Amino acid sequence: MSFDNAFIGYNNYFTAAAPTLTASGVDTGFNINSLKNWQAFDYVQFASGTNYVQIDCGSAVNIDYVAICAHELFTKNCTAITIKGSSDPTFATSTTLVTLTRDSAGTPPAYSGSYKLNTSTALASQVVNDDPHICFKLDTATFRYYRLTFTCASAVKIGVMAIGLKMEFERGFYGGFMPQTWNEEITTTVNKSIGGIYLGTSIERSGTKTETINLEDLTHSWIESTWLPFRRHAVLYPFIFSWGNTPLSNNSLAIQKTFTNGKVKNRSYGSVGLTFEGTIK
């Protein structure tokens, strides 16, 4: 079931101390190292043309997810969007992990593609509204260098990139879960003239409704080895929450609000949980 596809990405080589970032086409006044944190407002801008972002992890590392958040790749109608891994810094030889092809330009455009999950998984052509956060679940790849390449006719911004190992849930969470794209929360102001004539609506804030995940019947070892490292990260930093294995929707750049009290059920099992909010674009 799609619930079983949910995962959290918080292990991120882009925010680690050792990796080195390089790029082509960065506009004057911007720095590629803006991608070395989780902050969506601290973005890098690329000029028109074919550009890339490359990360040198220092040695070969395993990854099984990749995410791009707070970007303009779709609204700017970018084409030939690929993510590759290589052992060669020149990418003379490489393995393609993700491909997104623009099927039709416009507002909104349509994209299709494929990604390396279960060897190869096709992504059906779909209309993409706005710039949803992108997150792909992958088969484990092991390379020193990873590169995002794209072509655009105008300047384009990217705020957050993440690659690393995902945290999968030991148990599913089923009834009552609210998929992110079903629950976008938008605060608006309706503008009127002195005479009461409608002048338009202004969006003040958009995001997702606060959501809670309660995880039951978890082994103590999973809580200790998997949940607690994530919990320590999420106390201070954002993370990627992905639901349903839908790479172009239901992905949040999320922050925790509170943690559910961890409880011991018996000698073998316990429960934990999380309340969080975030953005989907």
PDB file of C-alpha atoms in Angstrom:
ATOM      1  CA  MET A   1       0.000   0.000   0.000  1.00  0.00           C
ATOM      2  CA  SER A   2       1.052   3.584  -0.551  1.00  0.00           C
ATOM      3  CA  PHE A   3       1.332   4.179   3.193  1.00  0.00           C
ATOM      4  CA  ASP A   4       4.255   1.786   3.221  1.00  0.00           C
ATOM      5  CA  ASN A   5       6.137   4.083   0.838  1.00  0.00           C
ATOM      6  CA  ALA A   6       6.407   6.922   3.352  1.00  0.00           C
ATOM      7  CA  PHE A   7       9.866   7.912   4.519  1.00  0.00           C
ATOM      8  CA  ILE A   8      11.858  10.771   6.033  1.00  0.00           C
ATOM      9  CA  GLY A   9      15.048  12.193   4.560  1.00  0.00           C
ATOM     10  CA  TYR A  10      17.241  13.960   7.076  1.00  0.00           C
ATOM     11  CA  ASN A  11      20.634  12.408   6.361  1.00  0.00           C
ATOM     12  CA  ASN A  12      21.897  14.949   3.808  1.00  0.00           C
ATOM     13  CA  TYR A  13      25.390  15.192   2.340  1.00  0.00           C
ATOM     14  CA  PHE A  14      24.707  18.730   1.144  1.00  0.00           C
ATOM     15  CA  THR A  15      24.628  19.926   4.766  1.00  0.00           C
ATOM     16  CA  ALA A  16      27.626  17.861   5.939  1.00  0.00           C
ATOM     17  CA  ALA A  17      30.948  19.572   6.658  1.00  0.00           C
ATOM     18  CA  ALA A  18      33.239  17.615   4.315  1.00  0.00           C
ATOM     19  CA  PRO A  19      31.561  17.691   0.855  1.00  0.00           C
ATOM     20  CA  THR A  20      32.519  20.331  -1.717  1.00  0.00           C
ATOM     21  CA  LEU A  21      29.978  21.955  -4.028  1.00  0.00           C
ATOM     22  CA  THR A  22      30.745  23.224  -7.535  1.00  0.00           C
ATOM     23  CA  ALA A  23      28.432  24.568 -10.206  1.00  0.00           C
ATOM     24  CA  SER A  24      28.132  26.244 -13.578  1.00  0.00           C
ATOM     25  CA  GLY A  25      25.996  29.242 -14.464  1.00  0.00           C
ATOM     26  CA  VAL A  26      25.647  30.749 -10.986  1.00  0.00           C
ATOM     27  CA  ASP A  27      24.449  34.346 -11.311  1.00  0.00           C
ATOM     28  CA  THR A  28      26.561  37.227  -9.994  1.00  0.00           C
ATOM     29  CA  GLY A  29      25.879  37.892  -6.337  1.00  0.00           C
ATOM     30  CA  PHE A  30      24.900  34.300  -5.524  1.00  0.00           C
ATOM     31  CA  ASN A  31      26.933  31.465  -4.012  1.00  0.00           C
ATOM     32  CA  ILE A  32      26.534  27.738  -4.580  1.00  0.00           C
ATOM     33  CA  ASN A  33      27.274  27.171  -0.881  1.00  0.00           C
ATOM     34  CA  SER A  34      23.793  28.521  -0.166  1.00  0.00           C
ATOM     35  CA  LEU A  35      22.761  24.907  -0.767  1.00  0.00           C
ATOM     36  CA  LYS A  36      24.804  23.730   2.221  1.00  0.00           C
ATOM     37  CA  ASN A  37      21.942  24.245   4.672  1.00  0.00           C
ATOM     38  CA  TRP A  38      18.253  23.433   5.063  1.00  0.00           C
ATOM     39  CA  GLN A  39      17.060  27.038   4.640  1.00  0.00           C
ATOM     40  CA  ALA A  40      14.666  27.597   1.729  1.00  0.00           C
ATOM     41  CA  PHE A  41      15.126  31.383   1.812  1.00  0.00           C
ATOM     42  CA  ASP A  42      18.919  31.076   1.316  1.00  0.00           C
ATOM     43  CA  TYR A  43      18.822  30.177  -2.367  1.00  0.00           C
ATOM     44  CA  VAL A  44      21.223  30.126  -5.295  1.00  0.00           C
ATOM     45  CA  GLN A  45      20.211  31.583  -8.676  1.00  0.00           C
ATOM     46  CA  PHE A  46      21.362  30.239 -12.034  1.00  0.00           C
ATOM     47  CA  ALA A  47      21.507  32.158 -15.308  1.00  0.00           C
ATOM     48  CA  SER A  48      19.712  30.955 -18.414  1.00  0.00           C
ATOM     49  CA  GLY A  49      21.292  28.067 -20.282  1.00  0.00           C
ATOM     50  CA  THR A  50      22.458  24.573 -19.358  1.00  0.00           C
ATOM     51  CA  ASN A  51      23.750  24.503 -15.779  1.00  0.00           C
ATOM     52  CA  TYR A  52      24.730  21.989 -13.153  1.00  0.00           C
ATOM     53  CA  VAL A  53      25.230  21.540  -9.414  1.00  0.00           C
ATOM     54  CA  GLN A  54      27.817  18.954  -8.378  1.00  0.00           C
ATOM     55  CA  ILE A  55      28.656  17.574  -4.962  1.00  0.00           C
ATOM     56  CA  ASP A  56      31.971  15.877  -4.150  1.00  0.00           C
ATOM     57  CA  CYS A  57      31.347  13.758  -1.050  1.00  0.00           C
ATOM     58  CA  GLY A  58      35.081  13.144  -0.522  1.00  0.00           C
ATOM     59  CA  SER A  59      34.697   9.394  -0.951  1.00  0.00           C
ATOM     60  CA  ALA A  60      32.075   7.022  -2.298  1.00  0.00           C
ATOM     61  CA  VAL A  61      28.873   7.253  -0.240  1.00  0.00           C
ATOM     62  CA  ASN A  62      25.558   5.437  -0.343  1.00  0.00           C
ATOM     63  CA  ILE A  63      22.370   7.334  -1.110  1.00  0.00           C
ATOM     64  CA  ASP A  64      18.798   6.122  -1.621  1.00  0.00           C
ATOM     65  CA  TYR A  65      16.838   9.356  -1.922  1.00  0.00           C
ATOM     66  CA  VAL A  66      17.276  12.750  -3.542  1.00  0.00           C
ATOM     67  CA  ALA A  67      15.188  15.892  -3.034  1.00  0.00           C
ATOM     68  CA  ILE A  68      15.022  19.407  -4.507  1.00  0.00           C
ATOM     69  CA  CYS A  69      12.933  21.983  -2.645  1.00  0.00           C
ATOM     70  CA  ALA A  70      12.090  25.677  -2.930  1.00  0.00           C
ATOM     71  CA  HIS A  71      12.950  25.731  -6.645  1.00  0.00           C
ATOM     72  CA  GLU A  72      11.617  27.187  -9.904  1.00  0.00           C
ATOM     73  CA  LEU A  73      12.393  24.318 -12.272  1.00  0.00           C
ATOM     74  CA  PHE A  74       8.782  23.825 -13.379  1.00  0.00           C
ATOM     75  CA  THR A  75       7.375  27.355 -13.473  1.00  0.00           C
ATOM     76  CA  LYS A  76      10.454  28.376 -15.495  1.00  0.00           C
ATOM     77  CA  ASN A  77       9.806  25.446 -17.882  1.00  0.00           C
ATOM     78  CA  CYS A  78      13.243  23.873 -17.438  1.00  0.00           C
ATOM     79  CA  THR A  79      14.130  20.932 -19.666  1.00  0.00           C
ATOM     80  CA  ALA A  80      16.502  17.953 -19.583  1.00  0.00           C
ATOM     81  CA  ILE A  81      16.499  17.707 -15.779  1.00  0.00           C
ATOM     82  CA  THR A  82      18.802  14.847 -14.747  1.00  0.00           C
ATOM     83  CA  ILE A  83      20.511  13.611 -11.600  1.00  0.00           C
ATOM     84  CA  LYS A  84      23.547  11.382 -12.094  1.00  0.00           C
ATOM     85  CA  GLY A  85      26.181   9.654 -10.001  1.00  0.00           C
ATOM     86  CA  SER A  86      29.800   9.047 -10.983  1.00  0.00           C
ATOM     87  CA  SER A  87      33.207   8.036  -9.710  1.00  0.00           C
ATOM     88  CA  ASP A  88      34.718  10.525 -12.177  1.00  0.00           C
ATOM     89  CA  PRO A  89      34.566  14.278 -11.368  1.00  0.00           C
ATOM     90  CA  THR A  90      34.227  15.060 -15.090  1.00  0.00           C
ATOM     91  CA  PHE A  91      31.225  12.711 -15.421  1.00  0.00           C
ATOM     92  CA  ALA A  92      32.772  11.230 -18.579  1.00  0.00           C
ATOM     93  CA  THR A  93      31.161   8.011 -17.359  1.00  0.00           C
ATOM     94  CA  SER A  94      28.129   8.152 -15.103  1.00  0.00           C
ATOM     95  CA  THR A  95      24.892   6.479 -14.045  1.00  0.00           C
ATOM     96  CA  THR A  96      21.606   8.313 -14.480  1.00  0.00           C
ATOM     97  CA  LEU A  97      19.504   8.154 -11.318  1.00  0.00           C
ATOM     98  CA  VAL A  98      16.651  10.503 -12.284  1.00  0.00           C
ATOM     99  CA  THR A  99      15.396  11.933 -15.572  1.00  0.00           C
ATOM    100  CA  LEU A 100      12.605  14.494 -15.979  1.00  0.00           C
ATOM    101  CA  THR A 101      11.513  15.395 -19.505  1.00  0.00           C
ATOM    102  CA  ARG A 102       9.309  18.375 -20.309  1.00  0.00           C
ATOM    103  CA  ASP A 103       6.522  16.992 -22.488  1.00  0.00           C
ATOM    104  CA  SER A 104       4.818  20.317 -23.081  1.00  0.00           C
ATOM    105  CA  ALA A 105       5.689  23.876 -22.123  1.00  0.00           C
ATOM    106  CA  GLY A 106       3.252  26.321 -20.630  1.00  0.00           C
ATOM    107  CA  THR A 107       1.662  27.489 -17.415  1.00  0.00           C
ATOM    108  CA  PRO A 108       1.475  24.822 -16.165  1.00  0.00           C
ATOM    109  CA  PRO A 109       3.873  22.531 -18.093  1.00  0.00           C
ATOM    110  CA  ALA A 110       3.771  18.738 -18.242  1.00  0.00           C
ATOM    111  CA  TYR A 111       6.621  16.379 -17.353  1.00  0.00           C
ATOM    112  CA  SER A 112       7.386  12.670 -17.482  1.00  0.00           C
ATOM    113  CA  GLY A 113      10.496  10.715 -16.576  1.00  0.00           C
ATOM    114  CA  SER A 114      12.046   7.731 -14.876  1.00  0.00           C
ATOM    115  CA  TYR A 115      14.137   6.956 -11.818  1.00  0.00           C
ATOM    116  CA  LYS A 116      16.224   4.079 -10.499  1.00  0.00           C
ATOM    117  CA  LEU A 117      13.848   2.341  -8.111  1.00  0.00           C
ATOM    118  CA  ASN A 118      13.403  -1.404  -8.500  1.00  0.00           C
ATOM    119  CA  THR A 119      15.987  -0.999 -11.279  1.00  0.00           C
ATOM    120  CA  SER A 120      13.804   1.413 -13.263  1.00  0.00           C
ATOM    121  CA  THR A 121      10.451   3.053 -12.516  1.00  0.00           C
ATOM    122  CA  ALA A 122       8.592   5.148 -15.079  1.00  0.00           C
ATOM    123  CA  LEU A 123       6.996   8.456 -14.143  1.00  0.00           C
ATOM    124  CA  ALA A 124       3.868   9.032 -16.216  1.00  0.00           C
ATOM    125  CA  SER A 125       3.362  12.351 -17.977  1.00  0.00           C
ATOM    126  CA  GLN A 126       1.589  14.785 -15.671  1.00  0.00           C
ATOM    127  CA  VAL A 127       0.709  18.447 -15.492  1.00  0.00           C
ATOM    128  CA  VAL A 128       2.792  20.112 -12.778  1.00  0.00           C
ATOM    129  CA  ASN A 129       1.229  23.096 -11.063  1.00  0.00           C
ATOM    130  CA  ASP A 130       3.545  25.583  -9.348  1.00  0.00           C
ATOM    131  CA  ASP A 131       6.899  24.206  -8.142  1.00  0.00           C
ATOM    132  CA  PRO A 132       6.213  21.264  -5.827  1.00  0.00           C
ATOM    133  CA  HIS A 133       9.087  19.892  -3.785  1.00  0.00           C
ATOM    134  CA  ILE A 134      10.678  16.985  -5.665  1.00  0.00           C
ATOM    135  CA  CYS A 135      11.668  13.794  -3.849  1.00  0.00           C
ATOM    136  CA  PHE A 136      12.703  10.486  -5.419  1.00  0.00           C
ATOM    137  CA  LYS A 137      13.074   7.184  -3.597  1.00  0.00           C
ATOM    138  CA  LEU A 138      15.976   5.275  -5.193  1.00  0.00           C
ATOM    139  CA  ASP A 139      17.712   1.937  -5.147  1.00  0.00           C
ATOM    140  CA  THR A 140      20.928   2.356  -3.188  1.00  0.00           C
ATOM    141  CA  ALA A 141      23.577   4.095  -5.318  1.00  0.00           C
ATOM    142  CA  THR A 142      27.244   4.388  -4.341  1.00  0.00           C
ATOM    143  CA  PHE A 143      29.307   7.176  -5.884  1.00  0.00           C
ATOM    144  CA  ARG A 144      31.651   9.948  -4.801  1.00  0.00           C
ATOM    145  CA  TYR A 145      30.139  12.581  -7.112  1.00  0.00           C
ATOM    146  CA  TYR A 146      26.504  13.445  -7.766  1.00  0.00           C
ATOM    147  CA  ARG A 147      25.287  16.048 -10.253  1.00  0.00           C
ATOM    148  CA  LEU A 148      22.018  17.815 -11.076  1.00  0.00           C
ATOM    149  CA  THR A 149      21.858  19.198 -14.631  1.00  0.00           C
ATOM    150  CA  PHE A 150      19.072  21.270 -16.203  1.00  0.00           C
ATOM    151  CA  THR A 151      18.460  23.677 -19.086  1.00  0.00           C
ATOM    152  CA  CYS A 152      16.362  26.816 -18.771  1.00  0.00           C
ATOM    153  CA  ALA A 153      15.600  29.826 -20.951  1.00  0.00           C
ATOM    154  CA  SER A 154      15.607  32.227 -17.984  1.00  0.00           C
ATOM    155  CA  ALA A 155      17.148  32.573 -14.524  1.00  0.00           C
ATOM    156  CA  VAL A 156      16.044  29.927 -12.027  1.00  0.00           C
ATOM    157  CA  LYS A 157      16.374  29.575  -8.244  1.00  0.00           C
ATOM    158  CA  ILE A 158      17.026  26.519  -6.071  1.00  0.00           C
ATOM    159  CA  GLY A 159      16.804  26.770  -2.289  1.00  0.00           C
ATOM    160  CA  VAL A 160      17.407  23.274  -0.869  1.00  0.00           C
ATOM    161  CA  MET A 161      18.967  20.065  -2.143  1.00  0.00           C
ATOM    162  CA  ALA A 162      19.264  16.813  -0.222  1.00  0.00           C
ATOM    163  CA  ILE A 163      20.842  13.441  -0.959  1.00  0.00           C
ATOM    164  CA  GLY A 164      21.484  10.688   1.534  1.00  0.00           C
ATOM    165  CA  LEU A 165      19.956   7.647   3.184  1.00  0.00           C
ATOM    166  CA  LYS A 166      16.248   7.743   4.009  1.00  0.00           C
ATOM    167  CA  MET A 167      14.654   6.735   7.298  1.00  0.00           C
ATOM    168  CA  GLU A 168      11.949   4.181   6.617  1.00  0.00           C
ATOM    169  CA  PHE A 169       9.234   3.400   9.132  1.00  0.00           C
ATOM    170  CA  GLU A 170       9.180   0.038  10.859  1.00  0.00           C
ATOM    171  CA  ARG A 171       5.376   0.050  10.881  1.00  0.00           C
ATOM    172  CA  GLY A 172       2.855   1.771   8.626  1.00  0.00           C
ATOM    173  CA  PHE A 173       0.452   4.474   9.779  1.00  0.00           C
ATOM    174  CA  TYR A 174      -2.916   4.028   8.177  1.00  0.00           C
ATOM    175  CA  GLY A 175      -6.347   5.464   8.968  1.00  0.00           C
ATOM    176  CA  GLY A 176      -6.617   9.220   9.485  1.00  0.00           C
ATOM    177  CA  PHE A 177      -3.428  10.298   7.739  1.00  0.00           C
ATOM    178  CA  MET A 178      -3.753  13.545   5.747  1.00  0.00           C
ATOM    179  CA  PRO A 179      -1.758  13.600   2.473  1.00  0.00           C
ATOM    180  CA  GLN A 180       0.044  16.907   2.080  1.00  0.00           C
ATOM    181  CA  THR A 181      -1.411  17.977  -1.265  1.00  0.00           C
ATOM    182  CA  TRP A 182      -4.925  17.329   0.053  1.00  0.00           C
ATOM    183  CA  ASN A 183      -4.358  19.674   2.965  1.00  0.00           C
ATOM    184  CA  GLU A 184      -2.605  22.784   1.765  1.00  0.00           C
ATOM    185  CA  GLU A 185      -3.426  25.636   4.131  1.00  0.00           C
ATOM    186  CA  ILE A 186      -3.500  29.116   2.597  1.00  0.00           C
ATOM    187  CA  THR A 187      -4.088  32.304   4.578  1.00  0.00           C
ATOM    188  CA  THR A 188      -5.533  35.070   2.414  1.00  0.00           C
ATOM    189  CA  THR A 189      -6.695  38.671   2.675  1.00  0.00           C
ATOM    190  CA  VAL A 190      -9.713  39.750   0.625  1.00  0.00           C
ATOM    191  CA  ASN A 191      -9.210  43.324  -0.563  1.00  0.00           C
ATOM    192  CA  LYS A 192     -12.211  45.633  -1.002  1.00  0.00           C
ATOM    193  CA  SER A 193     -12.713  49.269  -1.913  1.00  0.00           C
ATOM    194  CA  ILE A 194     -14.338  51.772   0.433  1.00  0.00           C
ATOM    195  CA  GLY A 195     -17.566  51.052  -1.420  1.00  0.00           C
ATOM    196  CA  GLY A 196     -17.213  47.317  -0.893  1.00  0.00           C
ATOM    197  CA  ILE A 197     -16.125  46.404  -4.408  1.00  0.00           C
ATOM    198  CA  TYR A 198     -13.958  43.297  -4.603  1.00  0.00           C
ATOM    199  CA  LEU A 199     -10.390  44.286  -5.563  1.00  0.00           C
ATOM    200  CA  GLY A 200      -8.656  40.926  -5.391  1.00  0.00           C
ATOM    201  CA  THR A 201      -7.239  38.434  -2.926  1.00  0.00           C
ATOM    202  CA  SER A 202      -3.701  38.451  -1.520  1.00  0.00           C
ATOM    203  CA  ILE A 203      -1.985  35.297  -0.267  1.00  0.00           C
ATOM    204  CA  GLU A 204      -0.292  35.959   3.078  1.00  0.00           C
ATOM    205  CA  ARG A 205       1.034  32.482   3.780  1.00  0.00           C
ATOM    206  CA  SER A 206       0.805  28.966   2.383  1.00  0.00           C
ATOM    207  CA  GLY A 207       1.861  25.650   3.841  1.00  0.00           C
ATOM    208  CA  THR A 208       0.301  22.422   5.061  1.00  0.00           C
ATOM    209  CA  LYS A 209      -1.963  21.763   7.990  1.00  0.00           C
ATOM    210  CA  THR A 210      -0.281  20.470  11.127  1.00  0.00           C
ATOM    211  CA  GLU A 211      -0.079  16.682  10.926  1.00  0.00           C
ATOM    212  CA  THR A 212       0.615  14.023  13.542  1.00  0.00           C
ATOM    213  CA  ILE A 213       2.101  10.585  12.938  1.00  0.00           C
ATOM    214  CA  ASN A 214       1.662   8.062  15.719  1.00  0.00           C
ATOM    215  CA  LEU A 215       3.816   4.962  15.364  1.00  0.00           C
ATOM    216  CA  GLU A 216       2.777   1.910  17.358  1.00  0.00           C
ATOM    217  CA  ASP A 217       4.208  -1.541  18.061  1.00  0.00           C
ATOM    218  CA  LEU A 218       7.800  -0.576  17.325  1.00  0.00           C
ATOM    219  CA  THR A 219      10.716  -2.657  18.484  1.00  0.00           C
ATOM    220  CA  HIS A 220      12.917  -1.045  21.103  1.00  0.00           C
ATOM    221  CA  SER A 221      15.929  -1.557  18.832  1.00  0.00           C
ATOM    222  CA  TRP A 222      14.297   0.410  15.966  1.00  0.00           C
ATOM    223  CA  ILE A 223      13.466   3.281  18.297  1.00  0.00           C
ATOM    224  CA  GLU A 224      17.011   3.383  19.656  1.00  0.00           C
ATOM    225  CA  SER A 225      18.905   2.923  16.383  1.00  0.00           C
ATOM    226  CA  THR A 226      16.629   4.704  13.877  1.00  0.00           C
ATOM    227  CA  TRP A 227      14.092   7.009  15.539  1.00  0.00           C
ATOM    228  CA  LEU A 228      16.299   8.689  18.138  1.00  0.00           C
ATOM    229  CA  PRO A 229      18.995   9.867  15.644  1.00  0.00           C
ATOM    230  CA  PHE A 230      16.224  11.436  13.549  1.00  0.00           C
ATOM    231  CA  ARG A 231      14.677  12.977  16.654  1.00  0.00           C
ATOM    232  CA  ARG A 232      17.985  14.613  17.578  1.00  0.00           C
ATOM    233  CA  HIS A 233      18.205  16.108  14.064  1.00  0.00           C
ATOM    234  CA  ALA A 234      14.597  17.311  13.958  1.00  0.00           C
ATOM    235  CA  VAL A 235      14.868  19.195  17.246  1.00  0.00           C
ATOM    236  CA  LEU A 236      16.917  21.831  15.391  1.00  0.00           C
ATOM    237  CA  TYR A 237      16.629  21.320  11.636  1.00  0.00           C
ATOM    238  CA  PRO A 238      14.061  20.718   8.866  1.00  0.00           C
ATOM    239  CA  PHE A 239      13.679  17.387   7.101  1.00  0.00           C
ATOM    240  CA  ILE A 240      11.988  15.908   4.038  1.00  0.00           C
ATOM    241  CA  PHE A 241       8.769  13.981   4.634  1.00  0.00           C
ATOM    242  CA  SER A 242       7.661  11.974   1.591  1.00  0.00           C
ATOM    243  CA  TRP A 243       4.422  10.019   1.365  1.00  0.00           C
ATOM    244  CA  GLY A 244       3.086   7.632  -1.236  1.00  0.00           C
ATOM    245  CA  ASN A 245       6.078   7.372  -3.597  1.00  0.00           C
ATOM    246  CA  THR A 246       4.764  10.274  -5.701  1.00  0.00           C
ATOM    247  CA  PRO A 247       7.972  12.139  -6.629  1.00  0.00           C
ATOM    248  CA  LEU A 248       6.249  15.351  -7.767  1.00  0.00           C
ATOM    249  CA  SER A 249       3.667  15.649  -4.966  1.00  0.00           C
ATOM    250  CA  ASN A 250       3.110  14.862  -1.278  1.00  0.00           C
ATOM    251  CA  ASN A 251       6.651  15.865  -0.347  1.00  0.00           C
ATOM    252  CA  SER A 252       7.126  18.311   2.502  1.00  0.00           C
ATOM    253  CA  LEU A 253      10.042  20.414   3.649  1.00  0.00           C
ATOM    254  CA  ALA A 254       8.930  19.981   7.227  1.00  0.00           C
ATOM    255  CA  ILE A 255       9.700  21.128  10.756  1.00  0.00           C
ATOM    256  CA  GLN A 256       8.689  19.424  13.970  1.00  0.00           C
ATOM    257  CA  LYS A 257       6.223  21.050  16.347  1.00  0.00           C
ATOM    258  CA  THR A 258       6.236  18.483  19.146  1.00  0.00           C
ATOM    259  CA  PHE A 259       7.194  14.877  19.708  1.00  0.00           C
ATOM    260  CA  THR A 260       4.684  12.392  21.072  1.00  0.00           C
ATOM    261  CA  ASN A 261       5.736  10.879  24.392  1.00  0.00           C
ATOM    262  CA  GLY A 262       7.668   7.687  23.765  1.00  0.00           C
ATOM    263  CA  LYS A 263       6.073   4.835  25.654  1.00  0.00           C
ATOM    264  CA  VAL A 264       7.036   1.276  26.510  1.00  0.00           C
ATOM    265  CA  LYS A 265       4.223  -1.106  25.656  1.00  0.00           C
ATOM    266  CA  ASN A 266       5.956  -4.239  26.895  1.00  0.00           C
ATOM    267  CA  ARG A 267       9.430  -5.777  26.899  1.00  0.00           C
ATOM    268  CA  SER A 268       9.525  -5.903  23.094  1.00  0.00           C
ATOM    269  CA  TYR A 269       7.459  -3.012  21.759  1.00  0.00           C
ATOM    270  CA  GLY A 270       6.892   0.696  22.243  1.00  0.00           C
ATOM    271  CA  SER A 271       5.416   3.774  20.577  1.00  0.00           C
ATOM    272  CA  VAL A 272       6.674   7.179  19.403  1.00  0.00           C
ATOM    273  CA  GLY A 273       5.282   9.961  17.246  1.00  0.00           C
ATOM    274  CA  LEU A 274       5.695  13.394  15.766  1.00  0.00           C
ATOM    275  CA  THR A 275       3.614  16.490  15.042  1.00  0.00           C
ATOM    276  CA  PHE A 276       4.956  18.603  12.185  1.00  0.00           C
ATOM    277  CA  GLU A 277       4.113  21.230   9.573  1.00  0.00           C
ATOM    278  CA  GLY A 278       5.842  22.448   6.449  1.00  0.00           C
ATOM    279  CA  THR A 279       5.579  23.482   2.829  1.00  0.00           C
ATOM    280  CA  ILE A 280       4.902  21.496  -0.319  1.00  0.00           C
ATOM    281  CA  LYS A 281       6.275  24.077  -2.781  1.00  0.00           C
TER     282      LYS A 281
END
